[in-house]
Each structure stands twice: as C-alpha cells, then as structure tokens.
Amino acid sequence: DIITGPCVVRHYNKLTRYNGRDKHVIVPDEINNIPVQVLMRKYKYPNQIEEITLGTNIEDVDGSFNALPNLKAINVLEGNGYFSSIDGILLGYDGDFVRYPRGKSGEKYTLPRNTTRVLSYAFCGCDNLQTIIVPERVWDNHDGAFKKCENLTKITLPKSLMYIEENA
C-alpha cells in the first residue's frame, strides 16, 4: 500500500480508500508516479462528499459512487479517454450512461440522446428522482440500473430496448 495524504493506493493503479473529509474530492492522475486508473469504493466519511473530479487516467469506476448519498456532481478532467461529464453526470465516450449522482436535485431526468446503454447501478439510490426518460437509441439496460430509487414512479423506455437485465 502507498499512503499519500487521504488517499490509499494498492495494486499499483487502484485507489482503494479515501480517508479525507473533503466535500470535493479530486482524484489525482498519479500518486508517487503511479497512474491512478481505478477508483475506490471505500470512503471513511462518505456522507461528507458532495463532488468528485476524476483524473485523466481513470478508466474504471464500477460501483464507486453507490455509498455516497450526498454526491451532487461527478466531473471529469479534460483529457480522460474513457469518461466525460455533463452537468455533473458521468458518461462514457461510447454512449454509456454511467452514473447519476445520488444527491443531485431534481425530480425528472432525461438521458442524453446519444445514450445507447444504461450501465449497472447508474441510478442506484437516487431517491430525488420520480421520472426518468430513456431515449430511443438505448438498446441495453444493465443489472440494478434503477435499484433503490425509492420515489421513482415513472420510467419511459424506448422501443429500441432489447435487453433488460436482472434486477434492473
């Protein structure tokens, strides 16, 4: 393990834990000259985090945001070849809808028109949302995409949808 300030890096490129109390967490491109490519899932103070900015080397965030109930925005530094962000919402460059922050305000959300897949746990725990509109190009809805959305009452799904995975 490499410990630098509040960040703990293990397995050479995986940020495994964040022990800080910052409201805005900036994930560095490197720690001790080691590129940070995989984002952590463990936070010592998850309720305090309201914003995360991903570095240019991040290429895997699977499940990284599920434990952050007050997260309002996920931003991506310019130059990241895997992700982008629009209005604090995390998107993949290949048409994937990756993550809507759990603490983001608003009752209704329409996914971007160029979305083709809704990834696993993309809206997990987003209790503010009541309505989600999925655009016509989406063909795949992954496992747990809308899990624990306690106030979600309406999802508009497109005719193009071919797969709805288990526990979606």
Tab-separated table of C-alpha atoms in Angstrom:
chain	number	residue	atom	x	y	z
A	1	ASP	CA	0.000	0.000	0.000
A	2	ILE	CA	1.040	3.555	-0.722
A	3	ILE	CA	-0.496	6.169	1.561
A	4	THR	CA	-0.322	9.781	0.404
A	5	GLY	CA	-2.421	12.178	2.436
A	6	PRO	CA	-6.003	10.903	2.500
A	7	CYS	CA	-5.511	8.502	-0.450
A	8	VAL	CA	-4.512	4.846	-0.232
A	9	VAL	CA	-3.284	3.112	-3.409
A	10	ARG	CA	-2.987	-0.647	-3.732
A	11	HIS	CA	-2.153	-2.928	-6.636
A	12	TYR	CA	-0.149	-0.186	-8.332
A	13	ASN	CA	-3.023	1.616	-10.051
A	14	LYS	CA	-6.088	1.246	-7.840
A	15	LEU	CA	-7.140	3.979	-5.439
A	16	THR	CA	-8.684	1.724	-2.785
A	17	ARG	CA	-9.657	4.103	0.008
A	18	TYR	CA	-10.227	7.785	0.679
A	19	ASN	CA	-9.831	8.806	4.330
A	20	GLY	CA	-10.234	12.560	3.914
A	21	ARG	CA	-13.075	14.844	4.994
A	22	ASP	CA	-13.206	16.998	1.847
A	23	LYS	CA	-16.576	17.846	0.295
A	24	HIS	CA	-14.908	17.995	-3.118
A	25	VAL	CA	-12.592	15.056	-3.792
A	26	ILE	CA	-10.144	15.462	-6.671
A	27	VAL	CA	-8.773	12.127	-7.819
A	28	PRO	CA	-5.148	12.681	-8.885
A	29	ASP	CA	-3.738	11.486	-12.186
A	30	GLU	CA	-0.835	9.872	-10.332
A	31	ILE	CA	0.348	9.111	-6.820
A	32	ASN	CA	4.116	8.685	-6.415
A	33	ASN	CA	4.482	8.427	-10.217
A	34	ILE	CA	1.931	5.599	-10.355
A	35	PRO	CA	-1.079	6.350	-12.600
A	36	VAL	CA	-4.414	6.093	-10.777
A	37	GLN	CA	-6.648	4.133	-13.169
A	38	VAL	CA	-9.271	2.541	-10.923
A	39	LEU	CA	-11.434	4.473	-8.481
A	40	MET	CA	-12.074	3.354	-4.910
A	41	ARG	CA	-15.276	2.071	-3.364
A	42	LYS	CA	-14.389	2.808	0.254
A	43	TYR	CA	-14.714	6.199	1.893
A	44	LYS	CA	-14.109	6.870	5.566
A	45	TYR	CA	-16.605	9.780	5.602
A	46	PRO	CA	-18.996	9.077	2.686
A	47	ASN	CA	-21.754	11.452	3.850
A	48	GLN	CA	-19.478	14.492	3.530
A	49	ILE	CA	-18.597	14.049	-0.146
A	50	GLU	CA	-20.659	16.260	-2.477
A	51	GLU	CA	-18.461	16.386	-5.568
A	52	ILE	CA	-15.802	14.198	-7.188
A	53	THR	CA	-13.491	15.171	-10.022
A	54	LEU	CA	-11.889	12.255	-11.870
A	55	GLY	CA	-8.341	12.485	-13.170
A	56	THR	CA	-7.273	11.827	-16.740
A	57	ASN	CA	-6.083	8.255	-16.089
A	58	ILE	CA	-9.298	6.884	-14.530
A	59	GLU	CA	-10.705	4.075	-16.658
A	60	ASP	CA	-12.805	2.059	-14.169
A	61	VAL	CA	-15.370	3.383	-11.660
A	62	ASP	CA	-17.640	0.349	-11.257
A	63	GLY	CA	-19.642	0.800	-8.042
A	64	SER	CA	-17.512	3.722	-6.858
A	65	PHE	CA	-20.397	6.094	-6.149
A	66	ASN	CA	-23.072	3.844	-4.594
A	67	ALA	CA	-22.052	4.669	-0.999
A	68	LEU	CA	-22.160	8.466	-1.463
A	69	PRO	CA	-25.692	9.654	-0.577
A	70	ASN	CA	-24.910	13.382	-0.818
A	71	LEU	CA	-22.921	13.318	-4.058
A	72	LYS	CA	-24.257	16.093	-6.296
A	73	ALA	CA	-21.715	16.083	-9.140
A	74	ILE	CA	-19.178	13.851	-10.842
A	75	ASN	CA	-16.759	15.807	-13.024
A	76	VAL	CA	-14.031	14.573	-15.358
A	77	LEU	CA	-10.800	16.390	-16.198
A	78	GLU	CA	-10.261	17.124	-19.862
A	79	GLY	CA	-8.046	14.504	-21.448
A	80	ASN	CA	-9.702	11.431	-19.914
A	81	GLY	CA	-10.249	8.981	-22.774
A	82	TYR	CA	-12.909	6.888	-21.032
A	83	PHE	CA	-15.378	9.286	-19.407
A	84	SER	CA	-16.976	12.674	-19.774
A	85	SER	CA	-19.388	14.652	-17.636
A	86	ILE	CA	-22.386	16.812	-18.452
A	87	ASP	CA	-23.960	18.809	-15.613
A	88	GLY	CA	-22.225	16.570	-13.054
A	89	ILE	CA	-23.483	13.321	-14.593
A	90	LEU	CA	-20.925	10.680	-15.594
A	91	LEU	CA	-20.993	9.363	-19.159
A	92	GLY	CA	-18.806	7.010	-21.148
A	93	TYR	CA	-17.421	8.084	-24.503
A	94	ASP	CA	-19.012	5.061	-26.182
A	95	GLY	CA	-22.644	6.037	-25.466
A	96	ASP	CA	-22.791	4.512	-21.989
A	97	PHE	CA	-24.754	6.251	-19.257
A	98	VAL	CA	-22.518	5.519	-16.259
A	99	ARG	CA	-23.811	7.336	-13.139
A	100	TYR	CA	-26.325	9.895	-11.945
A	101	PRO	CA	-25.171	11.270	-8.544
A	102	ARG	CA	-27.415	10.177	-5.652
A	103	GLY	CA	-27.624	13.633	-4.069
A	104	LYS	CA	-28.326	15.591	-7.264
A	105	SER	CA	-31.516	17.649	-7.032
A	106	GLY	CA	-34.395	17.327	-9.455
A	107	GLU	CA	-37.399	15.056	-9.780
A	108	LYS	CA	-37.213	14.362	-13.526
A	109	TYR	CA	-34.288	13.428	-15.745
A	110	THR	CA	-33.973	12.700	-19.468
A	111	LEU	CA	-30.872	10.789	-20.520
A	112	PRO	CA	-28.726	12.316	-23.308
A	113	ARG	CA	-29.934	11.491	-26.832
A	114	ASN	CA	-26.699	9.698	-27.782
A	115	THR	CA	-27.029	7.161	-24.921
A	116	THR	CA	-27.024	3.527	-26.083
A	117	ARG	CA	-26.674	1.623	-22.779
A	118	VAL	CA	-27.638	2.293	-19.166
A	119	LEU	CA	-24.919	0.652	-17.058
A	120	SER	CA	-25.270	-1.267	-13.791
A	121	TYR	CA	-26.373	0.845	-10.814
A	122	ALA	CA	-26.471	4.020	-12.951
A	123	PHE	CA	-29.319	5.443	-10.846
A	124	CYS	CA	-28.918	3.298	-7.712
A	125	GLY	CA	-30.215	5.102	-4.618
A	126	CYS	CA	-31.326	8.251	-6.473
A	127	ASP	CA	-34.279	8.984	-4.207
A	128	ASN	CA	-34.891	12.505	-5.569
A	129	LEU	CA	-35.905	11.199	-8.992
A	130	GLN	CA	-39.560	10.463	-9.702
A	131	THR	CA	-39.419	10.272	-13.513
A	132	ILE	CA	-36.695	9.037	-15.874
A	133	ILE	CA	-36.953	9.228	-19.644
A	134	VAL	CA	-34.728	6.862	-21.615
A	135	PRO	CA	-34.079	7.941	-25.261
A	136	GLU	CA	-34.792	5.907	-28.377
A	137	ARG	CA	-31.211	4.786	-29.108
A	138	VAL	CA	-30.867	2.798	-25.842
A	139	TRP	CA	-30.812	-0.952	-26.501
A	140	ASP	CA	-29.467	-2.344	-23.186
A	141	ASN	CA	-30.408	-1.706	-19.563
A	142	HIS	CA	-27.922	-3.329	-17.173
A	143	ASP	CA	-28.311	-5.051	-13.811
A	144	GLY	CA	-29.532	-2.859	-10.935
A	145	ALA	CA	-29.752	0.303	-13.072
A	146	PHE	CA	-32.699	1.701	-11.089
A	147	LYS	CA	-32.130	-0.177	-7.820
A	148	LYS	CA	-33.238	1.524	-4.595
A	149	CYS	CA	-34.845	4.517	-6.346
A	150	GLU	CA	-37.479	4.792	-3.615
A	151	ASN	CA	-39.514	7.629	-5.187
A	152	LEU	CA	-39.257	6.607	-8.832
A	153	THR	CA	-42.808	6.270	-10.179
A	154	LYS	CA	-42.336	6.501	-13.946
A	155	ILE	CA	-39.715	5.278	-16.428
A	156	THR	CA	-40.293	5.870	-20.119
A	157	LEU	CA	-38.495	3.132	-22.064
A	158	PRO	CA	-37.819	3.210	-25.821
A	159	LYS	CA	-38.921	0.704	-28.457
A	160	SER	CA	-35.233	0.178	-29.262
A	161	LEU	CA	-34.652	-1.541	-25.891
A	162	MET	CA	-33.613	-5.150	-26.498
A	163	TYR	CA	-32.301	-6.207	-23.054
A	164	ILE	CA	-33.421	-5.518	-19.524
A	165	GLU	CA	-31.032	-7.326	-17.242
A	166	GLU	CA	-31.835	-8.893	-13.882
A	167	ASN	CA	-32.758	-6.542	-11.018
A	168	ALA	CA	-32.808	-3.552	-13.368
